[in-house]
Amino acid sequence: MPEQSWHEIVRNVLKRHNVSLVTYVPDNVLRPLIDGVHADPFFTAFACTREEEALGINAGAWMGGTRGILLMQTSGFATLPNVLASLSVPFQIPTLMMVSERGTLGEFNIGQSLVARTMRPVLDALAIEHHTMTRLDEAQFIVDRSITQAVATRAPVCFILSPLLTGGKVFAK
Amino acid sequence: MASLLNHPVSRDQAKVMNRFDITKRLVDLLHQDEAVIGGIGYTNFDLWAASSGPNGRRQQNFYMLGSMGLAVPIALGVALAQPVRKVFALEGDGSILMQLGSLSTVAARAQKNLCVVIMDNGAYQITGGQMTMTGQGADVVGIARASGLAQSAWAADEEAFAELIRLALKEDGPWLIGCRIDAGKPVDTTERDPSRIRDNFMRGLGVKG
Ligand SMILES: Cc1ncc(C[n+]2csc(CCOP(=O)(O)OP(=O)(O)O)c2C)c(N)n1
């Protein structure tokens, strides 16, 4: 059997956990995952105008009985601290987040490299569980176990997709 | 939609009403199982106040304690998850101006079971009454229409408000109702206990957390 790509692994784990709503503000690295969920009728997938908005939609959906995940870029995560601190964490809503990591391992845009430095300190300050995914052979375990934990403990979780896993975005000369 | 033609075309033609009074009218028109999301600011205080009755407080309400601007997204999420339940978002003008993109998302989803009610006092009332842009020319109903929400209307007065709510309860949305309101203080203060609010709301929707 040919080895599965990271986005096929993620898509399959989401299905297994009945995470059927996928909201996102797009990013190039996320494209195969976004295309994959759009192509699969199991998922309801759509772009939102802001990451905060997408987080709110997923929070409402979860309270209504539907599990969702929010896909975004590092710069998008940087718009979320207020709503994580005032909605997800205090209301005990298991906000699932997947961030395509820009700003490191060959970044060409200084703005991306600066904003990326705010991500882990924000997650740590709010004591939000986060995992940096670097290896294909760990991808399934990390996402599978962490979704179980997020739901069981009613806490957000953030998956950071390292360029080591995805290849990242390469500088176009 | 022809029924919307008799509503005022712009904000300045709508009667200035009272937030508690129209929130109470809304709650009284609900059957029982509709979900209502109260945005940050005094909107959710008056929802809290209007929702207490002889049999306790209605359970299908969610009260935001922060996350300014997210009443419409949260309501959209509930509406997506429970397509047979009618869902109302009550939001202030200052708050909706912060998340105008959410109106186009609602329009793009064509979310049938969703109704947005904007409490437009032209001010950030809870933070001291500073002017918002709706007091300076922005028309939220016009913005909503231009965002793709064709079924958007100003409530001419209390009677027209009730008529619009009845319409939203009966017919497919998405709906947006603009309400001009006065600077009256809210009647009560929401209890700030987020996990309890969330738990109550989910039980009210029949969802196990
Ligand atoms: C992101 C963010 N910015 C600012 C605030 C401070 N704040 C809380 S309520 C509010 C005003 C809300 O105005 P509006 O939605 O018009 O409601 P009203 O107070 O008039 O009922 C502001 C500015 C906040 N909580 N969050």
mmCIF file of C-alpha atoms and ligand atoms in Angstrom:
data_model
loop_
_atom_site.group_PDB
_atom_site.id
_atom_site.type_symbol
_atom_site.label_atom_id
_atom_site.label_comp_id
_atom_site.label_asym_id
_atom_site.label_seq_id
_atom_site.Cartn_x
_atom_site.Cartn_y
_atom_site.Cartn_z
ATOM 1 C CA MET A 1 0.000 0.000 0.000
ATOM 2 C CA PRO A 2 1.475 3.404 -0.892
ATOM 3 C CA GLU A 3 2.146 5.633 2.082
ATOM 4 C CA GLN A 4 -0.593 8.146 2.846
ATOM 5 C CA SER A 5 0.181 11.842 2.655
ATOM 6 C CA TRP A 6 -0.261 14.063 5.740
ATOM 7 C CA HIS A 7 -3.516 15.509 4.446
ATOM 8 C CA GLU A 8 -5.034 12.091 3.727
ATOM 9 C CA ILE A 9 -4.116 11.002 7.234
ATOM 10 C CA VAL A 10 -5.696 14.127 8.738
ATOM 11 C CA ARG A 11 -8.841 13.781 6.644
ATOM 12 C CA ASN A 12 -9.288 10.163 7.706
ATOM 13 C CA VAL A 13 -8.793 10.909 11.399
ATOM 14 C CA LEU A 14 -11.300 13.784 11.223
ATOM 15 C CA LYS A 15 -13.843 11.422 9.697
ATOM 16 C CA ARG A 16 -13.220 8.760 12.293
ATOM 17 C CA HIS A 17 -13.902 11.332 15.025
ATOM 18 C CA ASN A 18 -16.975 12.642 13.259
ATOM 19 C CA VAL A 19 -15.455 16.082 12.767
ATOM 20 C CA SER A 20 -17.653 17.006 9.831
ATOM 21 C CA LEU A 21 -17.437 20.811 9.753
ATOM 22 C CA VAL A 22 -14.301 22.379 8.295
ATOM 23 C CA THR A 23 -14.053 26.185 8.353
ATOM 24 C CA TYR A 24 -10.979 27.961 7.096
ATOM 25 C CA VAL A 25 -9.205 31.027 5.862
ATOM 26 C CA PRO A 26 -7.036 29.515 3.164
ATOM 27 C CA ASP A 27 -3.319 28.942 2.949
ATOM 28 C CA ASN A 28 -1.349 27.383 0.138
ATOM 29 C CA VAL A 29 0.114 24.580 2.229
ATOM 30 C CA LEU A 30 -3.391 23.610 3.419
ATOM 31 C CA ARG A 31 -4.660 23.404 -0.133
ATOM 32 C CA PRO A 32 -4.590 19.609 -0.528
ATOM 33 C CA LEU A 33 -6.459 19.179 2.774
ATOM 34 C CA ILE A 34 -9.001 21.867 1.837
ATOM 35 C CA ASP A 35 -9.477 20.311 -1.621
ATOM 36 C CA GLY A 36 -9.812 16.888 -0.029
ATOM 37 C CA VAL A 37 -12.570 17.885 2.387
ATOM 38 C CA HIS A 38 -14.438 19.787 -0.322
ATOM 39 C CA ALA A 39 -14.342 16.679 -2.513
ATOM 40 C CA ASP A 40 -15.693 14.432 0.247
ATOM 41 C CA PRO A 41 -19.465 14.684 0.889
ATOM 42 C CA PHE A 42 -18.940 13.695 4.521
ATOM 43 C CA PHE A 43 -17.656 17.215 5.195
ATOM 44 C CA THR A 44 -19.317 20.620 5.223
ATOM 45 C CA ALA A 45 -16.430 22.898 4.290
ATOM 46 C CA PHE A 46 -16.342 26.606 3.590
ATOM 47 C CA ALA A 47 -14.105 29.650 3.793
ATOM 48 C CA CYS A 48 -14.867 32.387 6.313
ATOM 49 C CA THR A 49 -13.991 36.064 6.162
ATOM 50 C CA ARG A 50 -11.948 35.997 9.380
ATOM 51 C CA GLU A 51 -10.497 33.298 11.625
ATOM 52 C CA GLU A 52 -12.433 34.719 14.600
ATOM 53 C CA GLU A 53 -15.642 34.276 12.672
ATOM 54 C CA ALA A 54 -14.723 30.677 11.845
ATOM 55 C CA LEU A 55 -13.958 29.990 15.511
ATOM 56 C CA GLY A 56 -17.372 31.362 16.478
ATOM 57 C CA ILE A 57 -19.129 29.202 13.888
ATOM 58 C CA ASN A 58 -17.336 26.089 15.141
ATOM 59 C CA ALA A 59 -18.181 26.976 18.750
ATOM 60 C CA GLY A 60 -21.876 27.327 17.911
ATOM 61 C CA ALA A 61 -21.825 24.127 15.888
ATOM 62 C CA TRP A 62 -20.237 22.221 18.747
ATOM 63 C CA MET A 63 -22.874 23.430 21.195
ATOM 64 C CA GLY A 64 -25.441 22.295 18.642
ATOM 65 C CA GLY A 65 -23.903 18.842 18.437
ATOM 66 C CA THR A 66 -21.588 19.061 15.402
ATOM 67 C CA ARG A 67 -17.811 18.837 15.651
ATOM 68 C CA GLY A 68 -15.665 21.152 13.575
ATOM 69 C CA ILE A 69 -12.068 22.138 12.941
ATOM 70 C CA LEU A 70 -10.602 25.504 11.955
ATOM 71 C CA LEU A 71 -7.793 25.545 9.366
ATOM 72 C CA MET A 72 -5.584 28.633 9.053
ATOM 73 C CA GLN A 73 -2.149 30.087 8.585
ATOM 74 C CA THR A 74 0.150 31.332 11.360
ATOM 75 C CA SER A 75 -0.881 34.935 10.647
ATOM 76 C CA GLY A 76 -4.524 33.900 11.058
ATOM 77 C CA PHE A 77 -3.847 32.356 14.444
ATOM 78 C CA ALA A 78 -2.441 35.696 15.552
ATOM 79 C CA THR A 79 -5.941 37.203 15.256
ATOM 80 C CA LEU A 80 -7.431 34.730 17.760
ATOM 81 C CA PRO A 81 -6.140 35.340 21.316
ATOM 82 C CA ASN A 82 -9.141 37.422 22.386
ATOM 83 C CA VAL A 83 -11.765 34.912 21.285
ATOM 84 C CA LEU A 84 -9.789 31.954 22.621
ATOM 85 C CA ALA A 85 -9.567 33.711 25.995
ATOM 86 C CA SER A 86 -13.166 34.941 26.101
ATOM 87 C CA LEU A 87 -15.058 32.142 24.342
ATOM 88 C CA SER A 88 -13.285 28.799 23.844
ATOM 89 C CA VAL A 89 -11.413 28.538 27.145
ATOM 90 C CA PRO A 90 -13.894 29.936 29.714
ATOM 91 C CA PHE A 91 -16.940 28.313 28.106
ATOM 92 C CA GLN A 92 -15.053 24.989 27.884
ATOM 93 C CA ILE A 93 -15.482 24.544 24.162
ATOM 94 C CA PRO A 94 -13.156 22.025 22.478
ATOM 95 C CA THR A 95 -11.999 24.298 19.653
ATOM 96 C CA LEU A 96 -9.943 22.215 17.216
ATOM 97 C CA MET A 97 -7.360 24.242 15.292
ATOM 98 C CA MET A 98 -4.859 23.324 12.595
ATOM 99 C CA VAL A 99 -2.253 25.893 11.659
ATOM 100 C CA SER A 100 0.014 25.735 8.657
ATOM 101 C CA GLU A 101 3.271 27.047 10.044
ATOM 102 C CA ARG A 102 4.878 29.918 8.215
ATOM 103 C CA GLY A 103 7.727 32.024 9.506
ATOM 104 C CA THR A 104 10.332 29.332 10.017
ATOM 105 C CA LEU A 105 12.658 26.950 8.129
ATOM 106 C CA GLY A 106 13.215 29.089 5.086
ATOM 107 C CA GLU A 107 10.680 31.907 5.448
ATOM 108 C CA PHE A 108 11.107 34.698 2.911
ATOM 109 C CA ASN A 109 8.586 37.212 4.331
ATOM 110 C CA ILE A 110 9.743 39.082 7.433
ATOM 111 C CA GLY A 111 6.160 39.780 8.550
ATOM 112 C CA GLN A 112 5.456 36.053 8.614
ATOM 113 C CA SER A 113 8.600 35.290 10.594
ATOM 114 C CA LEU A 114 7.704 37.925 13.199
ATOM 115 C CA VAL A 115 4.058 37.000 13.651
ATOM 116 C CA ALA A 116 4.970 33.317 13.910
ATOM 117 C CA ARG A 117 6.888 34.065 17.104
ATOM 118 C CA THR A 118 3.670 35.092 18.854
ATOM 119 C CA MET A 119 1.892 31.769 18.308
ATOM 120 C CA ARG A 120 3.400 29.401 20.881
ATOM 121 C CA PRO A 121 3.646 32.061 23.627
ATOM 122 C CA VAL A 122 -0.086 32.769 23.181
ATOM 123 C CA LEU A 123 -0.963 29.073 23.304
ATOM 124 C CA ASP A 124 1.229 28.600 26.385
ATOM 125 C CA ALA A 125 -0.169 31.684 28.113
ATOM 126 C CA LEU A 126 -3.673 30.243 27.768
ATOM 127 C CA ALA A 127 -2.434 26.737 28.665
ATOM 128 C CA ILE A 128 -3.828 25.409 25.386
ATOM 129 C CA GLU A 129 -2.506 21.998 24.362
ATOM 130 C CA HIS A 130 -0.506 22.208 21.139
ATOM 131 C CA HIS A 131 1.548 19.816 19.048
ATOM 132 C CA THR A 132 3.990 20.596 16.301
ATOM 133 C CA MET A 133 3.639 17.908 13.674
ATOM 134 C CA THR A 134 6.936 17.178 11.927
ATOM 135 C CA ARG A 135 6.743 13.476 10.985
ATOM 136 C CA LEU A 136 4.399 11.489 8.830
ATOM 137 C CA ASP A 137 4.630 8.406 11.060
ATOM 138 C CA GLU A 138 3.394 10.413 14.076
ATOM 139 C CA ALA A 139 0.657 12.375 12.349
ATOM 140 C CA GLN A 140 -2.190 9.956 12.907
ATOM 141 C CA PHE A 141 -1.344 9.305 16.549
ATOM 142 C CA ILE A 142 -1.093 12.999 17.403
ATOM 143 C CA VAL A 143 -4.346 14.077 15.761
ATOM 144 C CA ASP A 144 -6.320 11.017 16.833
ATOM 145 C CA ARG A 145 -5.310 11.120 20.509
ATOM 146 C CA SER A 146 -5.557 14.894 20.774
ATOM 147 C CA ILE A 147 -9.084 15.083 19.409
ATOM 148 C CA THR A 148 -10.135 12.463 21.935
ATOM 149 C CA GLN A 149 -8.515 14.496 24.698
ATOM 150 C CA ALA A 150 -9.966 17.832 23.558
ATOM 151 C CA VAL A 151 -13.489 16.437 23.543
ATOM 152 C CA ALA A 152 -13.087 14.547 26.828
ATOM 153 C CA THR A 153 -11.576 17.508 28.686
ATOM 154 C CA ARG A 154 -13.609 20.191 26.852
ATOM 155 C CA ALA A 155 -10.447 22.082 25.974
ATOM 156 C CA PRO A 156 -9.091 23.574 22.750
ATOM 157 C CA VAL A 157 -6.162 21.973 20.928
ATOM 158 C CA CYS A 158 -3.898 23.339 18.221
ATOM 159 C CA PHE A 159 -2.045 21.258 15.624
ATOM 160 C CA ILE A 160 0.900 23.090 14.083
ATOM 161 C CA LEU A 161 1.879 21.696 10.692
ATOM 162 C CA SER A 162 5.649 22.140 10.427
ATOM 163 C CA PRO A 163 7.318 22.588 7.034
ATOM 164 C CA LEU A 164 9.183 19.403 8.006
ATOM 165 C CA LEU A 165 5.867 17.589 7.492
ATOM 166 C CA THR A 166 4.299 19.557 4.664
ATOM 167 C CA GLY A 167 7.302 20.890 2.763
ATOM 168 C CA GLY A 168 6.138 24.400 3.621
ATOM 169 C CA LYS A 169 6.096 27.263 1.197
ATOM 170 C CA VAL A 170 9.240 27.628 -0.859
ATOM 171 C CA PHE A 171 10.747 30.961 -1.795
ATOM 172 C CA ALA A 172 9.993 31.749 -5.420
ATOM 173 C CA LYS A 173 12.920 33.752 -6.802
ATOM 174 C CA MET B 1 -40.415 38.981 0.065
ATOM 175 C CA ALA B 2 -43.049 41.337 -1.220
ATOM 176 C CA SER B 3 -44.117 41.605 2.403
ATOM 177 C CA LEU B 4 -40.918 43.531 3.174
ATOM 178 C CA LEU B 5 -41.810 46.351 0.832
ATOM 179 C CA ASN B 6 -43.814 48.266 3.414
ATOM 180 C CA HIS B 7 -40.826 48.648 5.726
ATOM 181 C CA PRO B 8 -38.774 51.863 5.960
ATOM 182 C CA VAL B 9 -36.050 52.111 3.368
ATOM 183 C CA SER B 10 -33.532 53.719 5.652
ATOM 184 C CA ARG B 11 -32.485 53.931 9.276
ATOM 185 C CA ASP B 12 -33.740 57.450 9.895
ATOM 186 C CA GLN B 13 -37.287 56.468 8.970
ATOM 187 C CA ALA B 14 -37.489 53.764 11.639
ATOM 188 C CA LYS B 15 -39.043 54.481 15.022
ATOM 189 C CA VAL B 16 -36.681 54.539 18.005
ATOM 190 C CA MET B 17 -37.845 51.696 20.272
ATOM 191 C CA ASN B 18 -36.724 50.296 23.624
ATOM 192 C CA ARG B 19 -34.389 47.292 23.744
ATOM 193 C CA PHE B 20 -35.969 45.543 26.721
ATOM 194 C CA ASP B 21 -39.452 46.090 25.345
ATOM 195 C CA ILE B 22 -38.717 44.580 21.922
ATOM 196 C CA THR B 23 -36.589 41.775 23.371
ATOM 197 C CA LYS B 24 -39.540 40.857 25.582
ATOM 198 C CA ARG B 25 -41.844 40.930 22.555
ATOM 199 C CA LEU B 26 -39.426 38.624 20.729
ATOM 200 C CA VAL B 27 -39.206 36.157 23.625
ATOM 201 C CA ASP B 28 -43.012 36.148 23.957
ATOM 202 C CA LEU B 29 -43.370 35.280 20.272
ATOM 203 C CA LEU B 30 -40.988 32.315 20.490
ATOM 204 C CA HIS B 31 -42.600 28.930 20.720
ATOM 205 C CA GLN B 32 -40.114 27.336 23.075
ATOM 206 C CA ASP B 33 -37.336 25.563 21.272
ATOM 207 C CA GLU B 34 -35.751 28.362 19.224
ATOM 208 C CA ALA B 35 -32.139 29.138 20.098
ATOM 209 C CA VAL B 36 -31.202 32.748 20.879
ATOM 210 C CA ILE B 37 -27.631 34.058 21.004
ATOM 211 C CA GLY B 38 -27.114 37.334 22.859
ATOM 212 C CA GLY B 39 -24.058 39.356 21.797
ATOM 213 C CA ILE B 40 -21.724 41.309 24.080
ATOM 214 C CA GLY B 41 -22.988 44.616 25.435
ATOM 215 C CA TYR B 42 -26.400 45.417 26.783
ATOM 216 C CA THR B 43 -28.101 43.219 24.178
ATOM 217 C CA ASN B 44 -27.426 40.118 26.219
ATOM 218 C CA PHE B 45 -28.357 41.779 29.537
ATOM 219 C CA ASP B 46 -31.840 42.518 28.219
ATOM 220 C CA LEU B 47 -32.114 39.020 26.739
ATOM 221 C CA TRP B 48 -31.348 37.690 30.213
ATOM 222 C CA ALA B 49 -33.930 40.041 31.744
ATOM 223 C CA ALA B 50 -36.607 39.296 29.146
ATOM 224 C CA SER B 51 -36.134 35.540 29.460
ATOM 225 C CA SER B 52 -37.147 35.113 33.063
ATOM 226 C CA GLY B 53 -40.694 33.934 33.585
ATOM 227 C CA PRO B 54 -42.862 32.150 36.135
ATOM 228 C CA ASN B 55 -41.356 28.811 35.068
ATOM 229 C CA GLY B 56 -37.752 29.971 35.383
ATOM 230 C CA ARG B 57 -35.476 31.316 32.690
ATOM 231 C CA ARG B 58 -35.649 30.030 29.144
ATOM 232 C CA GLN B 59 -32.839 27.566 28.598
ATOM 233 C CA GLN B 60 -32.185 27.894 24.883
ATOM 234 C CA ASN B 61 -30.282 31.183 25.289
ATOM 235 C CA PHE B 62 -26.542 31.672 24.959
ATOM 236 C CA TYR B 63 -24.941 34.782 26.475
ATOM 237 C CA MET B 64 -21.539 35.926 25.232
ATOM 238 C CA LEU B 65 -19.218 37.338 27.889
ATOM 239 C CA GLY B 66 -16.573 38.615 25.470
ATOM 240 C CA SER B 67 -15.699 37.656 21.879
ATOM 241 C CA MET B 68 -17.181 40.929 20.633
ATOM 242 C CA GLY B 69 -18.793 40.471 17.214
ATOM 243 C CA LEU B 70 -19.318 36.723 17.370
ATOM 244 C CA ALA B 71 -23.071 36.504 18.024
ATOM 245 C CA VAL B 72 -23.840 35.997 14.330
ATOM 246 C CA PRO B 73 -21.082 33.382 13.753
ATOM 247 C CA ILE B 74 -22.101 31.446 16.879
ATOM 248 C CA ALA B 75 -25.738 31.524 15.775
ATOM 249 C CA LEU B 76 -24.731 30.370 12.287
ATOM 250 C CA GLY B 77 -22.863 27.432 13.830
ATOM 251 C CA VAL B 78 -25.878 26.404 15.903
ATOM 252 C CA ALA B 79 -28.097 26.773 12.839
ATOM 253 C CA LEU B 80 -25.777 24.578 10.759
ATOM 254 C CA ALA B 81 -25.706 21.900 13.438
ATOM 255 C CA GLN B 82 -29.476 21.934 14.016
ATOM 256 C CA PRO B 83 -31.118 22.797 10.702
ATOM 257 C CA VAL B 84 -34.682 22.253 11.927
ATOM 258 C CA ARG B 85 -34.357 24.654 14.849
ATOM 259 C CA LYS B 86 -34.838 28.390 14.304
ATOM 260 C CA VAL B 87 -31.872 30.365 15.583
ATOM 261 C CA PHE B 88 -31.799 34.081 16.457
ATOM 262 C CA ALA B 89 -28.720 36.244 16.896
ATOM 263 C CA LEU B 90 -29.228 39.465 18.865
ATOM 264 C CA GLU B 91 -26.343 41.810 18.230
ATOM 265 C CA GLY B 92 -25.443 45.449 18.923
ATOM 266 C CA ASP B 93 -24.498 47.892 16.166
ATOM 267 C CA GLY B 94 -20.978 48.376 17.519
ATOM 268 C CA SER B 95 -20.495 44.630 17.562
ATOM 269 C CA ILE B 96 -21.811 43.843 14.093
ATOM 270 C CA LEU B 97 -19.663 46.621 12.630
ATOM 271 C CA MET B 98 -16.673 44.663 13.931
ATOM 272 C CA GLN B 99 -17.619 41.467 12.075
ATOM 273 C CA LEU B 100 -19.439 42.620 8.927
ATOM 274 C CA GLY B 101 -17.934 39.757 6.929
ATOM 275 C CA SER B 102 -20.094 37.332 8.893
ATOM 276 C CA LEU B 103 -23.173 38.760 7.116
ATOM 277 C CA SER B 104 -21.783 37.707 3.753
ATOM 278 C CA THR B 105 -20.914 34.281 5.128
ATOM 279 C CA VAL B 106 -24.521 33.847 6.316
ATOM 280 C CA ALA B 107 -25.713 34.971 2.884
ATOM 281 C CA ALA B 108 -23.342 32.606 1.080
ATOM 282 C CA ARG B 109 -24.557 29.689 3.236
ATOM 283 C CA ALA B 110 -28.155 30.783 2.596
ATOM 284 C CA GLN B 111 -28.856 29.607 6.132
ATOM 285 C CA LYS B 112 -32.624 29.135 6.136
ATOM 286 C CA ASN B 113 -33.161 28.813 9.885
ATOM 287 C CA LEU B 114 -31.274 31.937 10.919
ATOM 288 C CA CYS B 115 -32.539 35.396 11.866
ATOM 289 C CA VAL B 116 -30.248 38.255 12.898
ATOM 290 C CA VAL B 117 -31.672 41.107 14.989
ATOM 291 C CA ILE B 118 -29.533 44.249 15.225
ATOM 292 C CA MET B 119 -30.101 46.492 18.251
ATOM 293 C CA ASP B 120 -28.946 49.800 16.832
ATOM 294 C CA ASN B 121 -28.589 52.581 19.406
ATOM 295 C CA GLY B 122 -25.859 54.325 17.396
ATOM 296 C CA ALA B 123 -23.520 53.867 20.339
ATOM 297 C CA TYR B 124 -21.157 51.641 22.254
ATOM 298 C CA GLN B 125 -23.499 51.998 25.160
ATOM 299 C CA ILE B 126 -21.933 49.655 27.689
ATOM 300 C CA THR B 127 -18.534 51.348 27.422
ATOM 301 C CA GLY B 128 -19.902 54.854 27.952
ATOM 302 C CA GLY B 129 -22.105 55.684 24.985
ATOM 303 C CA GLN B 130 -19.440 56.670 22.471
ATOM 304 C CA MET B 131 -20.859 57.091 18.937
ATOM 305 C CA THR B 132 -20.660 54.221 16.437
ATOM 306 C CA MET B 133 -20.689 54.683 12.658
ATOM 307 C CA THR B 134 -24.420 53.892 12.446
ATOM 308 C CA GLY B 135 -25.041 57.274 14.072
ATOM 309 C CA GLN B 136 -22.839 58.810 11.421
ATOM 310 C CA GLY B 137 -24.301 57.493 8.209
ATOM 311 C CA ALA B 138 -23.785 53.729 8.078
ATOM 312 C CA ASP B 139 -27.005 51.768 7.525
ATOM 313 C CA VAL B 140 -26.747 48.193 8.796
ATOM 314 C CA VAL B 141 -29.776 46.986 6.845
ATOM 315 C CA GLY B 142 -28.299 48.469 3.671
ATOM 316 C CA ILE B 143 -24.964 46.789 4.436
ATOM 317 C CA ALA B 144 -26.758 43.481 5.024
ATOM 318 C CA ARG B 145 -28.604 43.725 1.699
ATOM 319 C CA ALA B 146 -25.385 44.536 -0.105
ATOM 320 C CA SER B 147 -23.803 41.520 1.628
ATOM 321 C CA GLY B 148 -26.379 39.300 -0.031
ATOM 322 C CA LEU B 149 -29.028 39.160 2.698
ATOM 323 C CA ALA B 150 -31.997 40.117 0.540
ATOM 324 C CA GLN B 151 -34.496 39.568 3.355
ATOM 325 C CA SER B 152 -33.274 42.462 5.483
ATOM 326 C CA ALA B 153 -35.546 45.191 6.798
ATOM 327 C CA TRP B 154 -35.806 47.977 9.340
ATOM 328 C CA ALA B 155 -38.607 47.501 11.820
ATOM 329 C CA ALA B 156 -40.818 50.579 11.382
ATOM 330 C CA ASP B 157 -42.206 50.233 14.915
ATOM 331 C CA GLU B 158 -43.054 47.618 17.549
ATOM 332 C CA GLU B 159 -45.939 46.192 15.545
ATOM 333 C CA ALA B 160 -43.761 45.859 12.446
ATOM 334 C CA PHE B 161 -41.052 44.229 14.558
ATOM 335 C CA ALA B 162 -43.491 41.588 15.776
ATOM 336 C CA GLU B 163 -44.682 41.020 12.226
ATOM 337 C CA LEU B 164 -41.101 40.489 11.026
ATOM 338 C CA ILE B 165 -40.375 38.042 13.849
ATOM 339 C CA ARG B 166 -43.530 36.078 12.993
ATOM 340 C CA LEU B 167 -42.372 35.983 9.392
ATOM 341 C CA ALA B 168 -38.907 34.768 10.402
ATOM 342 C CA LEU B 169 -40.463 32.042 12.558
ATOM 343 C CA LYS B 170 -42.652 30.858 9.725
ATOM 344 C CA GLU B 171 -40.680 31.307 6.531
ATOM 345 C CA ASP B 172 -37.200 30.460 5.314
ATOM 346 C CA GLY B 173 -34.392 32.918 6.008
ATOM 347 C CA PRO B 174 -31.809 34.101 6.395
ATOM 348 C CA TRP B 175 -33.456 37.207 7.847
ATOM 349 C CA LEU B 176 -32.008 40.404 9.233
ATOM 350 C CA ILE B 177 -34.109 42.842 11.220
ATOM 351 C CA GLY B 178 -32.726 46.275 12.037
ATOM 352 C CA CYS B 179 -34.133 47.895 15.191
ATOM 353 C CA ARG B 180 -33.425 51.449 16.241
ATOM 354 C CA ILE B 181 -33.343 51.616 20.003
ATOM 355 C CA ASP B 182 -33.048 54.314 22.632
ATOM 356 C CA ALA B 183 -30.385 54.768 25.300
ATOM 357 C CA GLY B 184 -32.424 53.070 28.031
ATOM 358 C CA LYS B 185 -30.407 51.065 30.549
ATOM 359 C CA PRO B 186 -30.834 47.293 30.530
ATOM 360 C CA VAL B 187 -33.274 45.890 33.065
ATOM 361 C CA ASP B 188 -30.935 43.293 34.624
ATOM 362 C CA THR B 189 -27.374 41.939 34.453
ATOM 363 C CA THR B 190 -26.499 38.522 33.041
ATOM 364 C CA GLU B 191 -24.915 36.113 35.543
ATOM 365 C CA ARG B 192 -21.319 35.694 34.444
ATOM 366 C CA ASP B 193 -20.751 31.957 34.764
ATOM 367 C CA PRO B 194 -19.545 30.719 31.376
ATOM 368 C CA SER B 195 -19.529 26.964 31.970
ATOM 369 C CA ARG B 196 -23.023 27.147 33.415
ATOM 370 C CA ILE B 197 -24.262 29.256 30.512
ATOM 371 C CA ARG B 198 -22.807 26.764 28.038
ATOM 372 C CA ASP B 199 -24.094 23.722 29.883
ATOM 373 C CA ASN B 200 -27.597 25.169 30.212
ATOM 374 C CA PHE B 201 -27.677 26.115 26.555
ATOM 375 C CA MET B 202 -26.555 22.678 25.388
ATOM 376 C CA ARG B 203 -29.134 20.962 27.573
ATOM 377 C CA GLY B 204 -31.722 23.346 26.163
ATOM 378 C CA LEU B 205 -30.731 22.176 22.681
ATOM 379 C CA GLY B 206 -30.793 18.546 23.713
ATOM 380 C CA VAL B 207 -27.042 18.090 23.208
ATOM 381 C CA LYS B 208 -24.837 16.136 25.573
ATOM 382 C CA GLY B 209 -21.619 18.089 26.241
HETATM 383 C C1 LIG C 1 -12.465 43.068 20.720
HETATM 384 C C2 LIG C 1 -13.072 43.954 21.732
HETATM 385 N N1 LIG C 1 -12.944 45.304 21.622
HETATM 386 C C3 LIG C 1 -13.503 46.099 22.537
HETATM 387 C C4 LIG C 1 -14.166 45.592 23.617
HETATM 388 C C5 LIG C 1 -14.811 46.510 24.649
HETATM 389 N N2 LIG C 1 -16.253 46.527 24.468
HETATM 390 C C6 LIG C 1 -17.062 45.702 25.165
HETATM 391 S S1 LIG C 1 -18.665 45.937 24.824
HETATM 392 C C7 LIG C 1 -18.312 47.141 23.729
HETATM 393 C C8 LIG C 1 -19.407 47.917 23.040
HETATM 394 C C9 LIG C 1 -20.440 47.080 22.400
HETATM 395 O O1 LIG C 1 -21.236 47.933 21.617
HETATM 396 P P1 LIG C 1 -22.600 47.457 20.988
HETATM 397 O O2 LIG C 1 -22.407 46.168 20.319
HETATM 398 O O3 LIG C 1 -23.123 48.579 20.140
HETATM 399 O O4 LIG C 1 -23.551 47.197 22.214
HETATM 400 P P2 LIG C 1 -24.144 48.195 23.336
HETATM 401 O O5 LIG C 1 -23.051 48.433 24.338
HETATM 402 O O6 LIG C 1 -24.563 49.466 22.659
HETATM 403 O O7 LIG C 1 -25.269 47.418 23.912
HETATM 404 C C10 LIG C 1 -16.947 47.358 23.623
HETATM 405 C C11 LIG C 1 -16.294 48.359 22.742
HETATM 406 C C12 LIG C 1 -14.258 44.178 23.712
HETATM 407 N N3 LIG C 1 -14.886 43.566 24.725
HETATM 408 N N4 LIG C 1 -13.698 43.406 22.764
#
